[in-house]
Amino acid sequence: MNQRMYGLGSKRSVIREIFEFGKKRAQEVGAESVYDFSLGNPSVNPPKQVEEVLEELLRTENPTALHGYTSAQGDFTVRKAISDYISKTHGVACDPDYIYMTCGAAASLVISLSALCEEGDEVITFAPYFTEYKVFTETAGAHLVALDSDPETFQIDFSLLNKAINPKTRAVLMNSPNNPSGVVYNEETIRRLAKMLTEKSAEYGKTIYLVTDEPYRELVYGGVKVPYLTAYYKNTLVCYSYSKSLSLPGERIGYIFVNPEAENAKELYLAVCGAGRAHGYVCAPSLFQKMIARCQGITSDVSVYEKNRDLLVGALREYGFTCVQPDGAFYLFVKTPEPDAGAFCEKAKKYDLLLVPGDDFGCKGYVRIAYCVSNDMIRRSLPAFKKLASEYGL
Ligand code: PLP
């Protein structure tokens, strides 16, 4: 058998290990007494309109067409609705023939990286980063280079990026709002990134592409703006997903948008189609494509996550923990009072607090807290966090 695939299949991710532990522990002490902050599964219901549109489609559409294959890149009317929404909302050039429907952000990423990379290329990303980036990059035959971020802000450290880009660099992969830090890259960061990529592309006589992973684009708080990348850097592929914005992670629906103004955009789009084919995707789920076309601009109730963020950040800071203010997504990345985040998580487990060490996100000395849980659970967990803080004399 293929040893790489065996390795990937036989080793469960740390997050899954913790989640499984939580289920076992809940049987022992009762679910109410376990504070599981391990998984990024949305805790808010999908908007009512999603259900209504699905019901209407099931009632009115021809079933063979509704459940049948669509064209590999997705149904044209769906791509048109998305393209219209992107141009109208972000004021950028878009075109249905540069949208490729996918089974969520994970598929968008593995397809985009496979479309871009040749064996031995390098893809640069910024720690902390989503744990699966290494798997997706290596599947594309490339090597992931993770750079530390500015520890005060978790924005990009440009001196490190300047040194890291080299003739093997094919793409920079970024994620904002970020999992696990919750940080949104501000406009200044994006402008500097675009400038550096333009200069480095010229210096090495090759196009360095930007792949932007955006499942949390709409999950932002306090009016924070998430710059739309194609407006700043033309050689951009946007990897989008409805998993979080519409609370539909199990339905596997998203898309890739290749900027029509990118270098070799037509060929790149065809390479995206080829990569989707090579990975066996065939087409994105047909029913959910058609639903998406009628739900553009709709988002789950993000105020629920904002309340959770405020409660948790306020309490943890009061107890003496430190974290960068998360402006988006539903994660909090907390500095651990001892350098070994694994040891800290073990201590947290004594209080039935299930947290994820930052090591797997490429960042030692931090834990991730996924606050896409009920507000009530957060409230009940606070005495446990307080005891944990006291154990460290905070
Ligand atoms: N990218 C990031 C940063 C994520 O956090 C996730 C899921 O949690 C994904 C990609 C994968 O999302 P999807 O469910 O759309 O495949």
mmCIF file of C-alpha atoms and ligand atoms in Angstrom:
data_model
loop_
_atom_site.group_PDB
_atom_site.id
_atom_site.type_symbol
_atom_site.label_atom_id
_atom_site.label_comp_id
_atom_site.label_asym_id
_atom_site.label_seq_id
_atom_site.Cartn_x
_atom_site.Cartn_y
_atom_site.Cartn_z
ATOM 1 C CA MET A 1 0.000 0.000 0.000
ATOM 2 C CA ASN A 2 0.981 3.624 -0.273
ATOM 3 C CA GLN A 3 2.916 4.372 2.921
ATOM 4 C CA ARG A 4 2.079 8.079 2.963
ATOM 5 C CA MET A 5 -1.642 7.326 2.753
ATOM 6 C CA TYR A 6 -1.308 4.620 5.418
ATOM 7 C CA GLY A 7 0.435 7.157 7.657
ATOM 8 C CA LEU A 8 -2.303 9.735 7.139
ATOM 9 C CA GLY A 9 -5.078 7.226 7.745
ATOM 10 C CA SER A 10 -3.625 5.508 10.777
ATOM 11 C CA LYS A 11 -2.696 8.583 12.805
ATOM 12 C CA ARG A 12 -5.729 10.444 14.140
ATOM 13 C CA SER A 13 -5.364 14.225 14.452
ATOM 14 C CA VAL A 14 -4.812 15.630 17.933
ATOM 15 C CA ILE A 15 -8.155 17.457 17.656
ATOM 16 C CA ARG A 16 -9.997 14.200 16.934
ATOM 17 C CA GLU A 17 -8.166 12.454 19.822
ATOM 18 C CA ILE A 18 -9.356 15.152 22.225
ATOM 19 C CA PHE A 19 -12.891 15.062 20.844
ATOM 20 C CA GLU A 20 -13.012 11.267 21.313
ATOM 21 C CA PHE A 21 -11.664 11.640 24.862
ATOM 22 C CA GLY A 22 -14.458 14.175 25.540
ATOM 23 C CA LYS A 23 -17.136 11.718 24.433
ATOM 24 C CA LYS A 24 -15.725 9.031 26.733
ATOM 25 C CA ARG A 25 -15.426 11.438 29.638
ATOM 26 C CA ALA A 26 -19.040 12.612 29.117
ATOM 27 C CA GLN A 27 -20.190 9.005 29.689
ATOM 28 C CA GLU A 28 -18.296 8.937 32.983
ATOM 29 C CA VAL A 29 -19.166 12.320 34.489
ATOM 30 C CA GLY A 30 -22.118 13.517 32.368
ATOM 31 C CA ALA A 31 -22.039 15.749 29.291
ATOM 32 C CA GLU A 32 -22.903 18.831 31.383
ATOM 33 C CA SER A 33 -19.610 18.552 33.255
ATOM 34 C CA VAL A 34 -17.307 18.297 30.223
ATOM 35 C CA TYR A 35 -16.228 21.542 28.544
ATOM 36 C CA ASP A 36 -15.232 20.498 25.057
ATOM 37 C CA PHE A 37 -13.618 23.360 23.124
ATOM 38 C CA SER A 38 -11.873 21.095 20.605
ATOM 39 C CA LEU A 39 -13.897 21.146 17.363
ATOM 40 C CA GLY A 40 -14.676 23.903 14.852
ATOM 41 C CA ASN A 41 -18.222 22.683 14.197
ATOM 42 C CA PRO A 42 -20.660 25.648 13.933
ATOM 43 C CA SER A 43 -23.035 25.835 16.915
ATOM 44 C CA VAL A 44 -25.537 28.167 15.200
ATOM 45 C CA ASN A 45 -28.315 26.723 13.046
ATOM 46 C CA PRO A 46 -28.243 27.382 9.294
ATOM 47 C CA PRO A 47 -30.423 30.406 8.377
ATOM 48 C CA LYS A 48 -34.139 29.616 7.899
ATOM 49 C CA GLN A 49 -33.847 30.526 4.223
ATOM 50 C CA VAL A 50 -31.519 27.560 3.600
ATOM 51 C CA GLU A 51 -34.188 25.138 4.765
ATOM 52 C CA GLU A 52 -36.943 26.970 2.852
ATOM 53 C CA VAL A 53 -34.994 27.008 -0.404
ATOM 54 C CA LEU A 54 -34.124 23.311 -0.041
ATOM 55 C CA GLU A 55 -37.797 22.448 0.555
ATOM 56 C CA GLU A 56 -38.873 24.488 -2.440
ATOM 57 C CA LEU A 57 -36.248 22.902 -4.686
ATOM 58 C CA LEU A 58 -37.323 19.442 -3.592
ATOM 59 C CA ARG A 59 -40.994 20.298 -4.189
ATOM 60 C CA THR A 60 -40.671 22.077 -7.528
ATOM 61 C CA GLU A 61 -37.626 20.873 -9.445
ATOM 62 C CA ASN A 62 -37.353 17.848 -11.659
ATOM 63 C CA PRO A 63 -35.696 15.236 -9.380
ATOM 64 C CA THR A 64 -33.408 13.747 -12.005
ATOM 65 C CA ALA A 65 -32.033 17.194 -12.817
ATOM 66 C CA LEU A 66 -31.925 18.249 -9.169
ATOM 67 C CA HIS A 67 -29.920 15.216 -8.061
ATOM 68 C CA GLY A 68 -28.075 14.614 -11.318
ATOM 69 C CA TYR A 69 -24.483 15.392 -12.257
ATOM 70 C CA THR A 70 -23.805 19.009 -13.049
ATOM 71 C CA SER A 71 -20.976 20.035 -15.344
ATOM 72 C CA ALA A 72 -17.635 19.364 -13.650
ATOM 73 C CA GLN A 73 -17.013 23.034 -12.837
ATOM 74 C CA GLY A 74 -20.574 23.427 -11.500
ATOM 75 C CA ASP A 75 -23.975 24.460 -12.797
ATOM 76 C CA PHE A 76 -23.729 27.635 -14.911
ATOM 77 C CA THR A 77 -26.616 29.478 -13.223
ATOM 78 C CA VAL A 78 -25.028 28.783 -9.835
ATOM 79 C CA ARG A 79 -21.644 30.109 -10.960
ATOM 80 C CA LYS A 80 -23.387 33.147 -12.455
ATOM 81 C CA ALA A 81 -25.175 33.904 -9.155
ATOM 82 C CA ILE A 82 -21.878 33.651 -7.243
ATOM 83 C CA SER A 83 -20.010 35.720 -9.810
ATOM 84 C CA ASP A 84 -22.669 38.480 -9.706
ATOM 85 C CA TYR A 85 -22.531 38.485 -5.929
ATOM 86 C CA ILE A 86 -18.725 38.773 -5.839
ATOM 87 C CA SER A 87 -18.634 41.680 -8.330
ATOM 88 C CA LYS A 88 -21.482 43.513 -6.622
ATOM 89 C CA THR A 89 -20.235 43.027 -3.061
ATOM 90 C CA HIS A 90 -16.502 43.470 -3.533
ATOM 91 C CA GLY A 91 -16.422 45.655 -6.644
ATOM 92 C CA VAL A 92 -13.959 43.354 -8.431
ATOM 93 C CA ALA A 93 -13.975 41.745 -11.873
ATOM 94 C CA CYS A 94 -15.557 38.295 -11.770
ATOM 95 C CA ASP A 95 -16.825 35.842 -14.343
ATOM 96 C CA PRO A 96 -18.816 32.600 -13.997
ATOM 97 C CA ASP A 97 -16.275 30.899 -16.235
ATOM 98 C CA TYR A 98 -13.629 31.444 -13.559
ATOM 99 C CA ILE A 99 -15.663 29.928 -10.727
ATOM 100 C CA TYR A 100 -15.231 26.224 -9.987
ATOM 101 C CA MET A 101 -17.700 24.644 -7.530
ATOM 102 C CA THR A 102 -16.127 22.383 -4.906
ATOM 103 C CA CYS A 103 -16.887 20.163 -1.919
ATOM 104 C CA GLY A 104 -15.885 22.873 0.607
ATOM 105 C CA ALA A 105 -12.668 24.722 1.420
ATOM 106 C CA ALA A 106 -10.624 21.558 1.932
ATOM 107 C CA ALA A 107 -11.368 20.485 -1.644
ATOM 108 C CA SER A 108 -10.833 24.059 -2.892
ATOM 109 C CA LEU A 109 -7.376 24.055 -1.328
ATOM 110 C CA VAL A 110 -6.165 20.655 -2.465
ATOM 111 C CA ILE A 111 -7.427 21.380 -6.000
ATOM 112 C CA SER A 112 -5.892 24.887 -6.153
ATOM 113 C CA LEU A 113 -2.519 23.726 -4.832
ATOM 114 C CA SER A 114 -2.500 20.731 -7.184
ATOM 115 C CA ALA A 115 -3.358 23.041 -10.091
ATOM 116 C CA LEU A 116 -0.483 25.381 -9.240
ATOM 117 C CA CYS A 117 2.370 23.212 -8.034
ATOM 118 C CA GLU A 118 4.929 20.997 -9.674
ATOM 119 C CA GLU A 119 6.946 18.416 -7.718
ATOM 120 C CA GLY A 120 9.473 20.174 -5.477
ATOM 121 C CA ASP A 121 7.780 23.599 -5.417
ATOM 122 C CA GLU A 122 7.405 25.463 -2.154
ATOM 123 C CA VAL A 123 4.235 26.934 -0.676
ATOM 124 C CA ILE A 124 4.670 29.513 2.066
ATOM 125 C CA THR A 125 2.143 29.938 4.846
ATOM 126 C CA PHE A 126 1.998 31.795 8.158
ATOM 127 C CA ALA A 127 1.875 30.132 11.567
ATOM 128 C CA PRO A 128 -0.417 29.531 13.260
ATOM 129 C CA TYR A 129 -2.080 27.770 10.336
ATOM 130 C CA PHE A 130 -4.863 25.217 9.717
ATOM 131 C CA THR A 131 -3.388 21.788 10.428
ATOM 132 C CA GLU A 132 -4.374 20.234 7.090
ATOM 133 C CA TYR A 133 -2.291 22.668 4.972
ATOM 134 C CA LYS A 134 0.714 20.356 5.170
ATOM 135 C CA VAL A 135 -1.341 17.384 3.957
ATOM 136 C CA PHE A 136 -2.892 19.353 1.070
ATOM 137 C CA THR A 137 0.452 20.864 0.003
ATOM 138 C CA GLU A 138 2.235 17.528 0.071
ATOM 139 C CA THR A 139 -0.609 15.942 -1.914
ATOM 140 C CA ALA A 140 0.159 18.595 -4.544
ATOM 141 C CA GLY A 141 3.794 17.391 -4.568
ATOM 142 C CA ALA A 142 5.027 20.581 -2.920
ATOM 143 C CA HIS A 143 6.650 21.441 0.381
ATOM 144 C CA LEU A 144 4.959 23.665 2.999
ATOM 145 C CA VAL A 145 7.172 26.377 4.510
ATOM 146 C CA ALA A 146 5.551 27.857 7.631
ATOM 147 C CA LEU A 147 6.740 31.237 8.865
ATOM 148 C CA ASP A 148 6.240 32.585 12.364
ATOM 149 C CA SER A 149 3.964 35.617 12.628
ATOM 150 C CA ASP A 150 4.464 38.752 14.690
ATOM 151 C CA PRO A 151 3.725 37.366 18.199
ATOM 152 C CA GLU A 152 2.109 40.606 19.379
ATOM 153 C CA THR A 153 -0.485 40.802 16.592
ATOM 154 C CA PHE A 154 -0.285 37.559 14.584
ATOM 155 C CA GLN A 155 -0.018 39.702 11.436
ATOM 156 C CA ILE A 156 2.594 38.673 8.826
ATOM 157 C CA ASP A 157 6.291 39.116 9.710
ATOM 158 C CA PHE A 158 7.554 40.631 6.456
ATOM 159 C CA SER A 159 11.253 40.298 7.244
ATOM 160 C CA LEU A 160 10.760 36.514 7.498
ATOM 161 C CA LEU A 161 8.679 36.456 4.311
ATOM 162 C CA ASN A 162 11.278 38.476 2.442
ATOM 163 C CA LYS A 163 13.944 35.908 3.349
ATOM 164 C CA ALA A 164 11.741 32.880 2.692
ATOM 165 C CA ILE A 165 10.645 33.610 -0.889
ATOM 166 C CA ASN A 166 13.036 31.953 -3.322
ATOM 167 C CA PRO A 167 12.978 30.634 -6.909
ATOM 168 C CA LYS A 168 11.122 27.494 -5.764
ATOM 169 C CA THR A 169 8.229 29.488 -4.249
ATOM 170 C CA ARG A 170 5.072 28.808 -6.230
ATOM 171 C CA ALA A 171 2.429 30.220 -3.918
ATOM 172 C CA VAL A 172 1.676 31.926 -0.648
ATOM 173 C CA LEU A 173 -1.239 30.413 1.232
ATOM 174 C CA MET A 174 -3.070 32.645 3.696
ATOM 175 C CA ASN A 175 -6.162 32.389 5.870
ATOM 176 C CA SER A 176 -8.063 35.361 7.223
ATOM 177 C CA PRO A 177 -10.052 35.426 9.493
ATOM 178 C CA ASN A 178 -7.605 32.907 10.841
ATOM 179 C CA ASN A 179 -8.041 29.477 12.315
ATOM 180 C CA PRO A 180 -6.690 29.244 15.051
ATOM 181 C CA SER A 181 -5.802 32.842 16.031
ATOM 182 C CA GLY A 182 -9.083 34.554 15.034
ATOM 183 C CA VAL A 183 -6.993 37.396 13.616
ATOM 184 C CA VAL A 184 -8.073 39.271 10.478
ATOM 185 C CA TYR A 185 -5.237 40.539 8.247
ATOM 186 C CA ASN A 186 -5.661 44.276 8.017
ATOM 187 C CA GLU A 187 -5.451 46.323 4.820
ATOM 188 C CA GLU A 188 -1.893 47.443 5.518
ATOM 189 C CA THR A 189 -0.754 43.806 5.792
ATOM 190 C CA ILE A 190 -2.507 42.947 2.532
ATOM 191 C CA ARG A 191 -0.975 45.905 0.678
ATOM 192 C CA ARG A 192 2.511 45.005 1.893
ATOM 193 C CA LEU A 193 1.969 41.372 0.959
ATOM 194 C CA ALA A 194 0.783 42.298 -2.539
ATOM 195 C CA LYS A 195 3.773 44.616 -3.037
ATOM 196 C CA MET A 196 6.262 41.999 -1.900
ATOM 197 C CA LEU A 197 4.766 39.275 -4.095
ATOM 198 C CA THR A 198 4.777 41.607 -7.105
ATOM 199 C CA GLU A 199 8.440 42.536 -6.513
ATOM 200 C CA LYS A 200 9.572 38.969 -5.863
ATOM 201 C CA SER A 201 7.700 37.672 -8.929
ATOM 202 C CA ALA A 202 9.594 40.258 -11.019
ATOM 203 C CA GLU A 203 12.917 39.440 -9.335
ATOM 204 C CA TYR A 204 12.609 35.705 -10.035
ATOM 205 C CA GLY A 205 10.901 36.073 -13.395
ATOM 206 C CA LYS A 206 7.954 33.853 -12.360
ATOM 207 C CA THR A 207 4.470 34.378 -11.040
ATOM 208 C CA ILE A 208 4.048 33.744 -7.345
ATOM 209 C CA TYR A 209 0.345 33.104 -6.760
ATOM 210 C CA LEU A 210 -1.661 33.924 -3.681
ATOM 211 C CA VAL A 211 -4.093 31.281 -2.461
ATOM 212 C CA THR A 212 -6.525 32.704 0.067
ATOM 213 C CA ASP A 213 -8.505 30.332 2.270
ATOM 214 C CA GLU A 214 -11.723 32.094 3.279
ATOM 215 C CA PRO A 215 -14.278 29.894 5.033
ATOM 216 C CA TYR A 216 -14.606 32.510 7.805
ATOM 217 C CA ARG A 217 -14.916 35.645 5.613
ATOM 218 C CA GLU A 218 -18.357 36.590 6.990
ATOM 219 C CA LEU A 219 -17.622 35.630 10.603
ATOM 220 C CA VAL A 220 -16.249 38.973 11.780
ATOM 221 C CA TYR A 221 -17.174 41.153 14.734
ATOM 222 C CA GLY A 222 -17.462 44.842 15.478
ATOM 223 C CA GLY A 223 -17.623 45.902 11.829
ATOM 224 C CA VAL A 224 -14.093 44.669 11.006
ATOM 225 C CA LYS A 225 -13.462 44.587 7.237
ATOM 226 C CA VAL A 226 -11.832 41.625 5.488
ATOM 227 C CA PRO A 227 -10.100 43.006 2.362
ATOM 228 C CA TYR A 228 -11.034 41.159 -0.852
ATOM 229 C CA LEU A 229 -7.731 39.880 -2.171
ATOM 230 C CA THR A 230 -8.199 40.072 -5.928
ATOM 231 C CA ALA A 231 -8.580 43.852 -5.532
ATOM 232 C CA TYR A 232 -5.020 44.020 -4.153
ATOM 233 C CA TYR A 233 -3.107 41.243 -5.932
ATOM 234 C CA LYS A 234 -4.165 40.041 -9.338
ATOM 235 C CA ASN A 235 -2.550 36.582 -9.186
ATOM 236 C CA THR A 236 -5.012 35.332 -6.612
ATOM 237 C CA LEU A 237 -7.147 32.208 -6.226
ATOM 238 C CA VAL A 238 -9.930 32.526 -3.659
ATOM 239 C CA CYS A 239 -10.859 29.276 -1.867
ATOM 240 C CA TYR A 240 -14.302 29.779 -0.389
ATOM 241 C CA SER A 241 -16.693 27.550 1.532
ATOM 242 C CA TYR A 242 -20.210 27.772 2.982
ATOM 243 C CA SER A 243 -19.316 25.379 5.838
ATOM 244 C CA LYS A 244 -19.117 28.129 8.434
ATOM 245 C CA SER A 245 -20.988 31.096 6.919
ATOM 246 C CA LEU A 246 -24.157 29.002 6.470
ATOM 247 C CA SER A 247 -23.367 26.370 9.143
ATOM 248 C CA LEU A 248 -23.264 23.559 6.573
ATOM 249 C CA PRO A 249 -19.928 21.774 7.123
ATOM 250 C CA GLY A 250 -21.392 18.327 6.515
ATOM 251 C CA GLU A 251 -22.930 19.260 3.179
ATOM 252 C CA ARG A 252 -19.546 19.948 1.495
ATOM 253 C CA ILE A 253 -20.112 22.987 -0.662
ATOM 254 C CA GLY A 254 -17.795 25.814 -1.698
ATOM 255 C CA TYR A 255 -15.919 27.149 -4.704
ATOM 256 C CA ILE A 256 -12.626 28.359 -6.167
ATOM 257 C CA PHE A 257 -12.541 31.751 -7.850
ATOM 258 C CA VAL A 258 -9.589 32.267 -10.193
ATOM 259 C CA ASN A 259 -9.144 35.978 -10.772
ATOM 260 C CA PRO A 260 -9.797 36.488 -14.524
ATOM 261 C CA GLU A 261 -7.068 39.159 -14.431
ATOM 262 C CA ALA A 262 -4.404 36.733 -13.148
ATOM 263 C CA GLU A 263 -1.440 35.727 -15.349
ATOM 264 C CA ASN A 264 -2.479 32.814 -17.544
ATOM 265 C CA ALA A 265 -5.919 32.897 -15.922
ATOM 266 C CA LYS A 266 -7.565 30.752 -18.602
ATOM 267 C CA GLU A 267 -4.924 28.051 -18.414
ATOM 268 C CA LEU A 268 -4.920 28.224 -14.630
ATOM 269 C CA TYR A 269 -8.695 27.728 -14.546
ATOM 270 C CA LEU A 270 -8.291 24.702 -16.821
ATOM 271 C CA ALA A 271 -5.594 23.363 -14.475
ATOM 272 C CA VAL A 272 -8.101 23.774 -11.622
ATOM 273 C CA CYS A 273 -10.635 21.746 -13.637
ATOM 274 C CA GLY A 274 -7.912 19.159 -14.290
ATOM 275 C CA ALA A 275 -6.946 18.939 -10.631
ATOM 276 C CA GLY A 276 -10.600 18.476 -9.621
ATOM 277 C CA ARG A 277 -10.818 15.673 -12.163
ATOM 278 C CA ALA A 278 -7.540 14.073 -11.018
ATOM 279 C CA HIS A 279 -8.735 14.056 -7.408
ATOM 280 C CA GLY A 280 -11.976 12.381 -8.478
ATOM 281 C CA TYR A 281 -14.377 15.126 -7.486
ATOM 282 C CA VAL A 282 -16.653 14.773 -10.559
ATOM 283 C CA CYS A 283 -18.848 17.695 -9.424
ATOM 284 C CA ALA A 284 -19.929 19.437 -6.230
ATOM 285 C CA PRO A 285 -23.230 18.280 -4.623
ATOM 286 C CA SER A 286 -25.966 19.253 -7.040
ATOM 287 C CA LEU A 287 -28.815 20.041 -4.604
ATOM 288 C CA PHE A 288 -26.568 22.249 -2.492
ATOM 289 C CA GLN A 289 -25.170 24.049 -5.525
ATOM 290 C CA LYS A 290 -28.724 25.007 -6.473
ATOM 291 C CA MET A 291 -29.557 26.096 -2.950
ATOM 292 C CA ILE A 292 -26.415 28.261 -2.798
ATOM 293 C CA ALA A 293 -27.484 30.131 -5.943
ATOM 294 C CA ARG A 294 -30.544 31.391 -4.054
ATOM 295 C CA CYS A 295 -28.802 32.136 -0.751
ATOM 296 C CA GLN A 296 -26.067 34.555 -1.796
ATOM 297 C CA GLY A 297 -25.399 37.219 0.833
ATOM 298 C CA ILE A 298 -27.068 35.263 3.630
ATOM 299 C CA THR A 299 -25.116 34.349 6.762
ATOM 300 C CA SER A 300 -25.848 32.455 9.987
ATOM 301 C CA ASP A 301 -26.366 34.574 13.089
ATOM 302 C CA VAL A 302 -22.772 35.582 13.898
ATOM 303 C CA SER A 303 -23.872 37.658 16.904
ATOM 304 C CA VAL A 304 -24.007 34.364 18.826
ATOM 305 C CA TYR A 305 -20.266 33.835 18.277
ATOM 306 C CA GLU A 306 -19.535 37.463 19.078
ATOM 307 C CA LYS A 307 -21.258 37.108 22.480
ATOM 308 C CA ASN A 308 -19.221 33.957 23.150
ATOM 309 C CA ARG A 309 -16.016 35.725 22.205
ATOM 310 C CA ASP A 310 -16.735 38.663 24.499
ATOM 311 C CA LEU A 311 -17.613 36.439 27.427
ATOM 312 C CA LEU A 312 -14.572 34.191 27.051
ATOM 313 C CA VAL A 313 -11.972 36.858 26.242
ATOM 314 C CA GLY A 314 -13.210 39.047 29.109
ATOM 315 C CA ALA A 315 -13.133 36.216 31.656
ATOM 316 C CA LEU A 316 -9.818 34.685 30.589
ATOM 317 C CA ARG A 317 -8.055 38.045 30.635
ATOM 318 C CA GLU A 318 -9.512 38.726 34.068
ATOM 319 C CA TYR A 319 -8.057 35.398 35.287
ATOM 320 C CA GLY A 320 -4.610 36.414 33.989
ATOM 321 C CA PHE A 321 -4.407 34.617 30.624
ATOM 322 C CA THR A 322 -3.144 36.488 27.551
ATOM 323 C CA CYS A 323 -4.444 36.285 24.001
ATOM 324 C CA VAL A 324 -4.570 38.420 20.861
ATOM 325 C CA GLN A 325 -8.066 39.866 20.368
ATOM 326 C CA PRO A 326 -9.846 37.673 17.786
ATOM 327 C CA ASP A 327 -11.768 39.797 15.290
ATOM 328 C CA GLY A 328 -13.234 36.876 13.409
ATOM 329 C CA ALA A 329 -13.753 33.101 13.042
ATOM 330 C CA PHE A 330 -14.681 31.350 16.298
ATOM 331 C CA TYR A 331 -11.332 30.555 17.860
ATOM 332 C CA LEU A 332 -9.238 32.011 20.618
ATOM 333 C CA PHE A 333 -5.485 31.361 20.684
ATOM 334 C CA VAL A 334 -4.299 31.658 24.255
ATOM 335 C CA LYS A 335 -0.687 31.850 25.428
ATOM 336 C CA THR A 336 0.028 29.023 27.852
ATOM 337 C CA PRO A 337 1.584 29.949 31.206
ATOM 338 C CA GLU A 338 4.125 27.149 30.717
ATOM 339 C CA PRO A 339 6.080 26.580 27.488
ATOM 340 C CA ASP A 340 4.745 23.049 26.926
ATOM 341 C CA ALA A 341 1.182 23.478 25.613
ATOM 342 C CA GLY A 342 0.636 19.692 25.748
ATOM 343 C CA ALA A 343 1.385 19.666 29.490
ATOM 344 C CA PHE A 344 -0.945 22.657 29.963
ATOM 345 C CA CYS A 345 -3.743 20.808 28.133
ATOM 346 C CA GLU A 346 -3.219 17.766 30.369
ATOM 347 C CA LYS A 347 -3.634 20.005 33.432
ATOM 348 C CA ALA A 348 -6.749 21.567 31.865
ATOM 349 C CA LYS A 349 -8.174 18.064 31.396
ATOM 350 C CA LYS A 350 -8.188 17.602 35.176
ATOM 351 C CA TYR A 351 -10.903 20.275 35.210
ATOM 352 C CA ASP A 352 -12.610 18.668 32.184
ATOM 353 C CA LEU A 353 -11.538 21.583 29.987
ATOM 354 C CA LEU A 354 -10.694 20.168 26.565
ATOM 355 C CA LEU A 355 -8.321 22.476 24.686
ATOM 356 C CA VAL A 356 -6.075 21.864 21.683
ATOM 357 C CA PRO A 357 -2.296 22.459 21.878
ATOM 358 C CA GLY A 358 -1.028 25.000 19.338
ATOM 359 C CA ASP A 359 1.883 22.759 18.247
ATOM 360 C CA ASP A 360 -0.135 21.182 15.427
ATOM 361 C CA PHE A 361 -0.929 24.681 14.142
ATOM 362 C CA GLY A 362 2.815 25.340 13.915
ATOM 363 C CA CYS A 363 2.923 27.490 17.063
ATOM 364 C CA LYS A 364 4.331 26.267 20.366
ATOM 365 C CA GLY A 365 3.250 27.716 23.723
ATOM 366 C CA TYR A 366 -0.410 28.333 22.808
ATOM 367 C CA VAL A 367 -3.746 26.532 22.981
ATOM 368 C CA ARG A 368 -6.735 26.869 20.696
ATOM 369 C CA ILE A 369 -10.179 27.285 22.205
ATOM 370 C CA ALA A 370 -13.013 26.771 19.704
ATOM 371 C CA TYR A 371 -15.865 28.896 21.086
ATOM 372 C CA CYS A 372 -18.497 27.672 18.636
ATOM 373 C CA VAL A 373 -20.302 26.131 21.608
ATOM 374 C CA SER A 374 -23.300 27.205 23.675
ATOM 375 C CA ASN A 375 -22.959 30.400 25.705
ATOM 376 C CA ASP A 376 -24.233 28.398 28.641
ATOM 377 C CA MET A 377 -21.361 25.910 28.380
ATOM 378 C CA ILE A 378 -18.851 28.777 28.379
ATOM 379 C CA ARG A 379 -20.481 30.213 31.491
ATOM 380 C CA ARG A 380 -20.357 26.840 33.250
ATOM 381 C CA SER A 381 -16.712 26.350 32.259
ATOM 382 C CA LEU A 382 -15.456 29.646 33.729
ATOM 383 C CA PRO A 383 -14.859 28.368 37.303
ATOM 384 C CA ALA A 384 -12.696 25.600 35.785
ATOM 385 C CA PHE A 385 -10.623 28.173 33.843
ATOM 386 C CA LYS A 386 -10.271 30.178 37.054
ATOM 387 C CA LYS A 387 -8.976 27.152 38.979
ATOM 388 C CA LEU A 388 -6.553 26.394 36.153
ATOM 389 C CA ALA A 389 -5.238 29.956 36.278
ATOM 390 C CA SER A 390 -4.786 29.702 40.078
ATOM 391 C CA GLU A 391 -2.797 26.502 39.636
ATOM 392 C CA TYR A 392 -0.270 28.629 37.699
ATOM 393 C CA GLY A 393 -0.436 31.479 40.203
ATOM 394 C CA LEU A 394 -1.902 33.897 37.628
HETATM 395 N N1 PLP B 1 -9.614 26.074 6.097
HETATM 396 C C1 PLP B 1 -9.720 26.422 7.380
HETATM 397 C C2 PLP B 1 -8.897 27.545 7.892
HETATM 398 C C3 PLP B 1 -10.604 25.745 8.228
HETATM 399 O O1 PLP B 1 -10.695 26.095 9.513
HETATM 400 C C4 PLP B 1 -11.380 24.685 7.697
HETATM 401 C C5 PLP B 1 -12.293 23.920 8.553
HETATM 402 O O2 PLP B 1 -12.365 24.059 9.738
HETATM 403 C C6 PLP B 1 -11.222 24.358 6.355
HETATM 404 C C7 PLP B 1 -10.335 25.067 5.581
HETATM 405 C C8 PLP B 1 -12.028 23.265 5.726
HETATM 406 O O3 PLP B 1 -13.324 23.710 5.595
HETATM 407 P P1 PLP B 1 -14.449 22.924 4.751
HETATM 408 O O4 PLP B 1 -15.361 22.300 5.751
HETATM 409 O O5 PLP B 1 -15.129 23.971 3.974
HETATM 410 O O6 PLP B 1 -13.734 21.947 3.902
#
